[in-house]
Coordinates of N, CA and C in Angstrom, one line a residue:
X677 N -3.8 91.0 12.7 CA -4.9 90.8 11.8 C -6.0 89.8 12.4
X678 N -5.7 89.0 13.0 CA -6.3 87.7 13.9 C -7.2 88.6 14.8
X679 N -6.7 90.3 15.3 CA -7.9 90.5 16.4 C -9.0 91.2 15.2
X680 N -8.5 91.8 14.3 CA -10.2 91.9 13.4 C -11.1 90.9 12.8
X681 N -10.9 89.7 13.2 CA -11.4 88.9 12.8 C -12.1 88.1 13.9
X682 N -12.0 88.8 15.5 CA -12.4 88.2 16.7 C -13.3 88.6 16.7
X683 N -14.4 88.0 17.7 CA -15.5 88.4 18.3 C -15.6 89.5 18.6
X684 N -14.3 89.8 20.0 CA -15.1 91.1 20.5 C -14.8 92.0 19.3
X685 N -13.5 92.2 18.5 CA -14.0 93.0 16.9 C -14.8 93.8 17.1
X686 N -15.5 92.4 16.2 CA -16.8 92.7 15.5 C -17.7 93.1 16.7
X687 N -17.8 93.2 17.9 CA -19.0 93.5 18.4 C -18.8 95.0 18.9
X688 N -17.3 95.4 18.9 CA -17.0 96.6 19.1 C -17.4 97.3 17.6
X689 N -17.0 97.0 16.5 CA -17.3 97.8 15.9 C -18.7 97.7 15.4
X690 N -19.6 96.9 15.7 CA -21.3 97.1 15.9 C -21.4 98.5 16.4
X691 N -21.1 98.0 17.6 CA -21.5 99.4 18.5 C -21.1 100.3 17.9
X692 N -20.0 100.8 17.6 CA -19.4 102.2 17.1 C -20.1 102.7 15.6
X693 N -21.1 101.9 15.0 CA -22.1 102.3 13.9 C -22.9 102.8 14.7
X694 N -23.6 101.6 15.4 CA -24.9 101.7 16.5 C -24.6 103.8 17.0
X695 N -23.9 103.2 17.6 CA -23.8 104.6 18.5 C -23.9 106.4 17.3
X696 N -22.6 105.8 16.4 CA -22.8 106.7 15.1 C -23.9 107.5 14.6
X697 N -24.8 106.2 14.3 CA -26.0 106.7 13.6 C -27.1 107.0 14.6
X698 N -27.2 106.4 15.6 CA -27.6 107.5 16.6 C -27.5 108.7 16.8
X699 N -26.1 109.5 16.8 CA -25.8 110.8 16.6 C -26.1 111.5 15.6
X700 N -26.1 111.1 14.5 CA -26.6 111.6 13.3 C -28.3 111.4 13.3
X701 N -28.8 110.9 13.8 CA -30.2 111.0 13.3 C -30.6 111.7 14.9
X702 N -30.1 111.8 16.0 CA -30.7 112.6 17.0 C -30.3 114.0 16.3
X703 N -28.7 114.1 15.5 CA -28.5 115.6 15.3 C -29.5 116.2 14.2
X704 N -29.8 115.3 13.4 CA -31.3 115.7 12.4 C -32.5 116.0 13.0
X705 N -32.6 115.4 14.1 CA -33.5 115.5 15.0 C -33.5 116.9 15.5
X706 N -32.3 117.1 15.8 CA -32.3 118.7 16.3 C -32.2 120.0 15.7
X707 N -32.1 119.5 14.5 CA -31.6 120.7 13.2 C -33.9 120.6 12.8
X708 N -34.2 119.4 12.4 CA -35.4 119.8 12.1 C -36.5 120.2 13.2
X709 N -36.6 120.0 14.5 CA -37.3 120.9 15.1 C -36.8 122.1 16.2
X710 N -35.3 122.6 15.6 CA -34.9 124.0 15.7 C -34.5 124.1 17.4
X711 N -34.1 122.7 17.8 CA -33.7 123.0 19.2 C -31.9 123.6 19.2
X712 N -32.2 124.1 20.6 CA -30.8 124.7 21.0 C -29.2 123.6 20.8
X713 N -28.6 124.1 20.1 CA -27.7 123.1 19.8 C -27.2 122.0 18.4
X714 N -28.7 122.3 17.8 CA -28.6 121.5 16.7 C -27.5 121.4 16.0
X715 N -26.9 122.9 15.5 CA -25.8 122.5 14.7 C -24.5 121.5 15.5
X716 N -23.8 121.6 16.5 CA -22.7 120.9 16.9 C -23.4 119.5 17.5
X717 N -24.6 119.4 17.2 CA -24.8 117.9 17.6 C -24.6 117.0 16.3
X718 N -25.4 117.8 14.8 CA -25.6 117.7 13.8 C -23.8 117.4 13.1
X719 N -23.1 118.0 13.6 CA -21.5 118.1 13.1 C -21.3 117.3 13.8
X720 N -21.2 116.9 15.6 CA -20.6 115.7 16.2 C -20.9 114.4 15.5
X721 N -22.3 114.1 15.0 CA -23.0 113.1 14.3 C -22.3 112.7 13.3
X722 N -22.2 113.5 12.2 CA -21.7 113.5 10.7 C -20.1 113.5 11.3
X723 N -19.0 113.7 12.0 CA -18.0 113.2 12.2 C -17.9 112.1 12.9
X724 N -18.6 111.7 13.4 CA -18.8 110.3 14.0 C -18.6 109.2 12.7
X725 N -19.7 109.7 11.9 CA -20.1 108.8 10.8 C -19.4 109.0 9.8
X726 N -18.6 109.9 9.9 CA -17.1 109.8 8.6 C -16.2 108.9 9.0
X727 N -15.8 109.4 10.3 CA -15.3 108.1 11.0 C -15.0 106.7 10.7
X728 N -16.5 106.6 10.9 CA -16.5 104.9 10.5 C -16.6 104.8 9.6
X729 N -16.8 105.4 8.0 CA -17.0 105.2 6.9 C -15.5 105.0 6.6
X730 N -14.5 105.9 7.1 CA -13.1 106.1 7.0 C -12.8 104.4 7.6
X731 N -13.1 104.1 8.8 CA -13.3 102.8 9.3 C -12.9 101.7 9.0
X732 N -14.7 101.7 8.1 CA -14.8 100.3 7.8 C -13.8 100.1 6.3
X733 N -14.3 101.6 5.6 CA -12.8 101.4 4.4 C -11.5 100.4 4.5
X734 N -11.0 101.0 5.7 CA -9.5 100.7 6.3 C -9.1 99.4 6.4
X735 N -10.7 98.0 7.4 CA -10.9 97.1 7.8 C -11.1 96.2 6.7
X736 N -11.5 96.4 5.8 CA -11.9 95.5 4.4 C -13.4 94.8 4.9
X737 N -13.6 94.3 4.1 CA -15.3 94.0 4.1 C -15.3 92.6 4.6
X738 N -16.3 92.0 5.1 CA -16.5 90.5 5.4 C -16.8 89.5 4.7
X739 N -16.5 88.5 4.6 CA -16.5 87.8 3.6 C -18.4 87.3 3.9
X740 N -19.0 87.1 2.4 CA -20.1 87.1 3.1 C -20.9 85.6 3.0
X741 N -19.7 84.8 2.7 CA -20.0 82.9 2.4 C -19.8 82.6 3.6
X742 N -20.5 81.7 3.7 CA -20.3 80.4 5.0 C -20.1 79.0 4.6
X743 N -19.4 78.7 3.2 CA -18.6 77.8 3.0 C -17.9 77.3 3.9
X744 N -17.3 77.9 4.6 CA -16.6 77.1 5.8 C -17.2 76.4 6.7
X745 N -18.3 76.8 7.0 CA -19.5 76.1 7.8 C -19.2 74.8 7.4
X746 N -19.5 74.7 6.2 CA -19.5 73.0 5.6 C -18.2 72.2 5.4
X747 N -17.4 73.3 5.0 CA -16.1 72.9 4.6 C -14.9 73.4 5.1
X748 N -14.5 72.7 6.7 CA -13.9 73.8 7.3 C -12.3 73.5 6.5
X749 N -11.8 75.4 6.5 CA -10.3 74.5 5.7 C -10.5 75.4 4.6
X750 N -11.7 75.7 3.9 CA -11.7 75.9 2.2 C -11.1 77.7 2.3
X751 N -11.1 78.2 3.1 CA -10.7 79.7 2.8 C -9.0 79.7 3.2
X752 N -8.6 78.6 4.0 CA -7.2 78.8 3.9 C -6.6 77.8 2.4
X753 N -5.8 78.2 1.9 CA -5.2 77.7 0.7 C -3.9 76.1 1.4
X754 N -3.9 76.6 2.6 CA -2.3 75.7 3.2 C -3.8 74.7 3.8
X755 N -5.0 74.4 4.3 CA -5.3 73.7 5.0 C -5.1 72.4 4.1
X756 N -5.3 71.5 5.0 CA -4.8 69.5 4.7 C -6.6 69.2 4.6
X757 N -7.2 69.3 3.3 CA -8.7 68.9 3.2 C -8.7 67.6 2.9
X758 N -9.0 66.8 3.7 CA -9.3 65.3 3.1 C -10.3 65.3 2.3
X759 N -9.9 64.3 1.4 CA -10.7 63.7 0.4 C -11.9 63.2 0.4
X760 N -13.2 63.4 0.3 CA -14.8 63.1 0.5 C -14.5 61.7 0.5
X761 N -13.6 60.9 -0.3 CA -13.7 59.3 -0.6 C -12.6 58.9 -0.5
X762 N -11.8 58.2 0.5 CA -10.9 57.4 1.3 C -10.3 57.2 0.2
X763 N -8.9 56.7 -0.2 CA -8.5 55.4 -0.7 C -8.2 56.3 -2.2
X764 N -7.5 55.8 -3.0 CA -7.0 55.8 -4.8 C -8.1 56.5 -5.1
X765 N -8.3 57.6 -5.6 CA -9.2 58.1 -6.4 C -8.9 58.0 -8.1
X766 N -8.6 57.2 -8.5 CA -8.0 56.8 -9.5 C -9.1 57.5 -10.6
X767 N -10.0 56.0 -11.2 CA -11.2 56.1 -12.2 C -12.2 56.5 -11.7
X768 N -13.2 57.5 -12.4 CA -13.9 58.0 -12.1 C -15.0 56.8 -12.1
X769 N -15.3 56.0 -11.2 CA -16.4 55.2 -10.9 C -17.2 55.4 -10.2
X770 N -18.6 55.1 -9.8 CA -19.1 55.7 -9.1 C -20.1 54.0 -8.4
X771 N -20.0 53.5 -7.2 CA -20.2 52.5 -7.2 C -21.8 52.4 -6.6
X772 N -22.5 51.6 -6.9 CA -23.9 51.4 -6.5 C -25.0 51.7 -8.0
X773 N -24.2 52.6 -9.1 CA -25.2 53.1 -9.7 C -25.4 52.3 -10.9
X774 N -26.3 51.5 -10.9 CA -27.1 51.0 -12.2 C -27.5 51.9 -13.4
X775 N -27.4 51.5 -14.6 CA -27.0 52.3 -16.1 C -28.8 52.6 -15.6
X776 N -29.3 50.9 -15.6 CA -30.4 50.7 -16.1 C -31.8 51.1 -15.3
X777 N -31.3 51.4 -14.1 CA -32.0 52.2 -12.7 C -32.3 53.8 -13.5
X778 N -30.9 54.3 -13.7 CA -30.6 55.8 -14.1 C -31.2 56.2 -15.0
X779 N -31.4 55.2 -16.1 CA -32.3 55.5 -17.5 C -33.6 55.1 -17.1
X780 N -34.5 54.6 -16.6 CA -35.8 54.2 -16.2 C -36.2 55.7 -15.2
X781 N -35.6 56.1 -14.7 CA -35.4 57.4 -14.2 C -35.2 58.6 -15.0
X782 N -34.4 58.4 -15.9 CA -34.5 59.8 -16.8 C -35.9 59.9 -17.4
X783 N -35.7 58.3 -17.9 CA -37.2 58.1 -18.9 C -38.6 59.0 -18.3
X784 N -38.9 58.6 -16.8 CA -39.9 58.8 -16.5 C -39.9 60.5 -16.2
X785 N -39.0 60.6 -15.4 CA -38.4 62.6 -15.6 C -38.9 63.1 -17.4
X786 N -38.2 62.2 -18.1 CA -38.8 63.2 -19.2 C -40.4 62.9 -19.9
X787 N -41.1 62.5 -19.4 CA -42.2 61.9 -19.5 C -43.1 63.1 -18.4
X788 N -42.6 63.2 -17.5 CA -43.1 64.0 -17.0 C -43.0 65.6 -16.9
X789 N -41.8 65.6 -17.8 CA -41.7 67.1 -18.5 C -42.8 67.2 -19.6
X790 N -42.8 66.2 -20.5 CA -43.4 66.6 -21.7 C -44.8 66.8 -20.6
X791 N -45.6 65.7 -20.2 CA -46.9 65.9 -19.4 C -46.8 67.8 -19.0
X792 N -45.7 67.9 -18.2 CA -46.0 69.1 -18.0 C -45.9 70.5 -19.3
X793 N -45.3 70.1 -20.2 CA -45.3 71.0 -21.3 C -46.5 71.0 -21.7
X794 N -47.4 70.1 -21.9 CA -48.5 69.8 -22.4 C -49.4 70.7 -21.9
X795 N -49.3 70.2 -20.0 CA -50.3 71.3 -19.9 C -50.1 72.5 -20.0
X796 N -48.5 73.3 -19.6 CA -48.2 74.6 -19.7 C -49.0 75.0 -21.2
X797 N -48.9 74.3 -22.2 CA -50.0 74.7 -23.7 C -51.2 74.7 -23.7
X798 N -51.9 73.9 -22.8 CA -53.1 74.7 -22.2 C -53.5 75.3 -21.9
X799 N -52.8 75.6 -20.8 CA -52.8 77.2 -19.8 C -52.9 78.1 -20.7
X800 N -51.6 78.3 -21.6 CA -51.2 79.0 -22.4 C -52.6 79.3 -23.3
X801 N -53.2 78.4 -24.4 CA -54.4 78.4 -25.2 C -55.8 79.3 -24.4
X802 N -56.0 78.3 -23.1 CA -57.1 79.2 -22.0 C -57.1 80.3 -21.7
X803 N -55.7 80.5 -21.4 CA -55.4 82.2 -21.2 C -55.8 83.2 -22.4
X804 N -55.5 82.7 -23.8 CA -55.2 83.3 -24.9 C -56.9 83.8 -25.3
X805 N -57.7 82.5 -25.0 CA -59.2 82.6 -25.1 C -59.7 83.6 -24.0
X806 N -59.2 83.4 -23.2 CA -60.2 84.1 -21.9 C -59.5 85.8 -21.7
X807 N -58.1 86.1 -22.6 CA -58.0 87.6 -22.5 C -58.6 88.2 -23.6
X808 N -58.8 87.1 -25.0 CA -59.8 87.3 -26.2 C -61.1 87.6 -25.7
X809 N -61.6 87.1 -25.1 CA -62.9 87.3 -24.6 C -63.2 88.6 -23.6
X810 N -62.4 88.7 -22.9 CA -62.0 90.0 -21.6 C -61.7 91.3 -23.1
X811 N -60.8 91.3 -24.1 CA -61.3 92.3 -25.0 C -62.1 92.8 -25.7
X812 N -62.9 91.6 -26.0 CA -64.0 91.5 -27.1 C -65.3 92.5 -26.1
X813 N -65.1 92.1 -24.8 CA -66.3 92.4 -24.0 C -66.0 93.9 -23.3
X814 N -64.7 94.4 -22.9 CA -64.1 95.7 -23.0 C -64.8 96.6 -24.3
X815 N -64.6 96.1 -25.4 CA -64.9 96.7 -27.2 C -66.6 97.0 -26.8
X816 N -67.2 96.0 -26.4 CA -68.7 95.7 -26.3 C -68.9 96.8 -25.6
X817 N -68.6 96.8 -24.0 CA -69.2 97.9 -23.0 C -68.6 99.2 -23.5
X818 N -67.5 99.5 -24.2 CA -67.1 100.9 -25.1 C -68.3 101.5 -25.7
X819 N -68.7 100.4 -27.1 CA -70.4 100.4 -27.7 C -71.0 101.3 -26.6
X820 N -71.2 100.6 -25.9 CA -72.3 100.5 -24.9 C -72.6 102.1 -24.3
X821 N -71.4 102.6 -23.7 CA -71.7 103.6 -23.1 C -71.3 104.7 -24.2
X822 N -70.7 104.4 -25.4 CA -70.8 105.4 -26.5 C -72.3 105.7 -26.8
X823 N -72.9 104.7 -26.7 CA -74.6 104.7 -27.5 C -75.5 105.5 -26.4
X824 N -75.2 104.7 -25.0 CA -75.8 105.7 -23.8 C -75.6 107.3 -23.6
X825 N -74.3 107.2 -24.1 CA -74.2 108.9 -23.5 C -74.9 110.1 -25.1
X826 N -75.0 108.9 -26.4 CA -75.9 109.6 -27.1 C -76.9 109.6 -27.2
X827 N -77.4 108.6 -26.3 CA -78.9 108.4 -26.0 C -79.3 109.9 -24.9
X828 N -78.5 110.1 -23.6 CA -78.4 111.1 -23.0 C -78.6 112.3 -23.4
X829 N -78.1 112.1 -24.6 CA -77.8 113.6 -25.3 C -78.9 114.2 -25.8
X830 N -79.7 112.8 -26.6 CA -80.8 113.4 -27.4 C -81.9 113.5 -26.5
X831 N -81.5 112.6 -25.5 CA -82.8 113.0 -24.3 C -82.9 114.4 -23.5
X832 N -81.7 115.0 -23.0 CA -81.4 116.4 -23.1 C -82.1 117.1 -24.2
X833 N -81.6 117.0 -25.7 CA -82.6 117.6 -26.4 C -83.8 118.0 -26.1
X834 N -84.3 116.6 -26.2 CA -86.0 116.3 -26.3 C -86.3 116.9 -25.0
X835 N -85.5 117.0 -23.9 CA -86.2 117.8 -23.0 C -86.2 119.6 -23.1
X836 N -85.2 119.9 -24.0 CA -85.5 121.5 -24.2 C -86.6 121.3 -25.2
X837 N -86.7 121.0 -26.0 CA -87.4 120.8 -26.8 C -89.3 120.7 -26.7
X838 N -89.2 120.0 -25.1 CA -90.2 119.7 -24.6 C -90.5 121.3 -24.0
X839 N -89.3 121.7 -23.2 CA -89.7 123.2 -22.6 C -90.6 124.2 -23.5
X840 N -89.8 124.4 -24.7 CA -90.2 124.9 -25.3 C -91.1 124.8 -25.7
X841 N -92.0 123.5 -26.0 CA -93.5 123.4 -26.7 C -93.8 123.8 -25.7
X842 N -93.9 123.8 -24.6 CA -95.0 124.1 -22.8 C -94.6 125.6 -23.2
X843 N -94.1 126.2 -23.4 CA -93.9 128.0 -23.3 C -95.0 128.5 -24.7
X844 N -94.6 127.8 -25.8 CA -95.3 128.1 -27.1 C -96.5 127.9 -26.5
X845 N -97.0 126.6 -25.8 CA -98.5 126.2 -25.5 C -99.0 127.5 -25.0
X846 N -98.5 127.7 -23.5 CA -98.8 129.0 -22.6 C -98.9 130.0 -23.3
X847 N -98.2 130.8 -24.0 CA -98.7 131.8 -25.2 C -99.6 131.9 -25.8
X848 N -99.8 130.6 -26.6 CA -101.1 130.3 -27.4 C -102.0 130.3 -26.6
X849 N -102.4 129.6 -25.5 CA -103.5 129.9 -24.2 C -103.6 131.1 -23.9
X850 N -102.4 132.0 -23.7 CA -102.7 133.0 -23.1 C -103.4 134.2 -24.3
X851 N -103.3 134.1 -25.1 CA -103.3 134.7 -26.6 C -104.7 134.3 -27.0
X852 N -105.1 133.2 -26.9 CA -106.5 132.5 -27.3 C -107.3 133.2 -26.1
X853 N -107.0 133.3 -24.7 CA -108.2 133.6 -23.7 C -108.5 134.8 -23.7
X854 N -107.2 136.1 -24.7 CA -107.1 137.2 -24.8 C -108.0 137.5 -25.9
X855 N -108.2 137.4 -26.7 CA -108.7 136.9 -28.2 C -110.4 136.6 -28.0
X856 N -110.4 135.6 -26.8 CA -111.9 135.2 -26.7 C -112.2 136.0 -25.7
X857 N -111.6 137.2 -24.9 CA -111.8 138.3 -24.2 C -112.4 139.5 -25.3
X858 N -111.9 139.6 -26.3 CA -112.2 140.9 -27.4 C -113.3 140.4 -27.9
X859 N -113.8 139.0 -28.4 CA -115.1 138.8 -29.3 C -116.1 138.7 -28.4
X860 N -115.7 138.2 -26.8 CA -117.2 138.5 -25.9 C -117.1 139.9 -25.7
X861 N -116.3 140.7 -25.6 CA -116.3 142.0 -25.5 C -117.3 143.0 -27.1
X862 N -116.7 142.3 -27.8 CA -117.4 142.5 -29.4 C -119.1 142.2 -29.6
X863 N -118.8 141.5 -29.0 CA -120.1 140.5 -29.0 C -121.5 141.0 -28.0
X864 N -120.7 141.6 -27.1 CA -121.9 141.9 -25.9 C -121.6 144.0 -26.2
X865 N -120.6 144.2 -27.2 CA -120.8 145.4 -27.8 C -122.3 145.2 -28.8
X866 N -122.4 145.0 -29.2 CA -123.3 144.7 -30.7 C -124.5 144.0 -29.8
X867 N -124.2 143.2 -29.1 CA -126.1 143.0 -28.4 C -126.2 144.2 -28.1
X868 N -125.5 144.5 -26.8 CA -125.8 146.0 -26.2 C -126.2 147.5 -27.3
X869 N -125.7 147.3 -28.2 CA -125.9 148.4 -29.7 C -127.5 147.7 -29.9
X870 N -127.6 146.6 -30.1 CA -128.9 146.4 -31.2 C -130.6 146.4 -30.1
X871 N -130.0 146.5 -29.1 CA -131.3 146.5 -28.4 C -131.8 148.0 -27.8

C-alpha cells in the first residue's frame, strides 16, 4: 500500500492517463478525417482508457486536504500530536486577554457594522430611484416612437394623397388646354363663317 502512495506512483500513473488520452484523441483524430487505420487506433485508444478508468477505480481516490501540511500526524489516528499549549490544560483560560480591551473592540466592530448597514440603505434607496427613473424614461421613449411611427404613417398618407392631387391636377390641365383647343377652334370657326 506504501508504494501507491509513493512518488514514482503517482508519476507513473500520470503518464499512463497522459499517454491514454493521447490515444484516444489521436484515434478520433483518425476516425474524423478518414485516415487508414482509424478504426484499431480508435479501439487501441478506448482500451487504453478503460484501462485506466478500471485503474484508478481499483487505486481509490486521493485525498484532496493538505491538512497535513499544517498538522503533520492528523490523518494517522495512532500519531503522538502534541498539544498547541505545554503543560495542564486544565481551565479553559486564555491568558493576555482583557474583558475590557475585547468589549471596546466589539463595541467599535459593531458600530462599524451599523455605519455600514446604513450606507448599504443608501445604495439600496439610490438604486431604487435611479432604476425608477431608467423605467419611467424606457415608458417615455415607448411614447415616443409609438407617436413617430404614426406620424410616419400619416406622412405616407399625405404623400399618396399628394400624388394623387398632381395626377387629378395633370388631367384637369390636360382637359382645360383640350377644351380651350375646341373654343379657339369654335371661335375662329364663326369668324371664318361671318366674314
Amino acid at each position: 500500500m506504501s508504494f501507491l502512495k509513493s512518488k514514482g506512483f503517482k508519476y507513473l500513473k500520470n503518464l499512463l492517463i497522459g499517454v491514454g488520452a493521447a490515444f484516444v484523441l489521436a484515434g478520433a483524430l483518425f476516425k474524423i478525417e478518414s485516415w487508414e487505420g482509424a478504426s484499431e487506433m480508435l479501439i487501441l485508444g478506448m482500451g487504453i482508457e478503460a484501462f485506466i478508468f478500471l485503474f484508478l477505480g481499483v487505486i481509490g481516490p486521493e485525498p484532496d486536504y493538505y491538512w497535513d501540511k499544517l498538522y503533520p500526524g492528523l490523518s494517522n489516528y495512532n500519531s503522538d500530536i502534541q498539544p498547541l499549549i505545554a503543560g495542564d490544560v486544565g481551565a479553559a483560560t486564555t491568558p493576555g486577554l482583557n474583558g475590557e480591551v475585547v468589549e471596546q473592540q466589539l463595541g467599535g466592530m459593531l458600530t462599524e457594522l451599523q455605519t455600514m448597514s446604513k450606507s448599504m440603505s443608501s445604495l439600496k434607496a439610490l438604486q431604487e430611484a435611479d432604476f425608477s427613473g431608467t423605467s419611467e424614461q424606457i415608458r417615455q421613449m415607448g411614447n415616443f416612437y409609438s407617436k413617430l411611427n404614426e406620424a410616419m404613417a400619416d406622412l405616407a398618407e399625405t404623400a399618396e394623397d399628394t400624388k394623387a392631387y398632381k395626377h387629378n391636377m395633370e388631367q384637369l390641365n390636360n382637359n382645360l388646354g383640350q377644351l380651350n383647343s375646341v373654343y379657339g377652334n369654335m371661335i375662329g370657326a364663326m369668324r371664318g363663317g361671318l366674314q
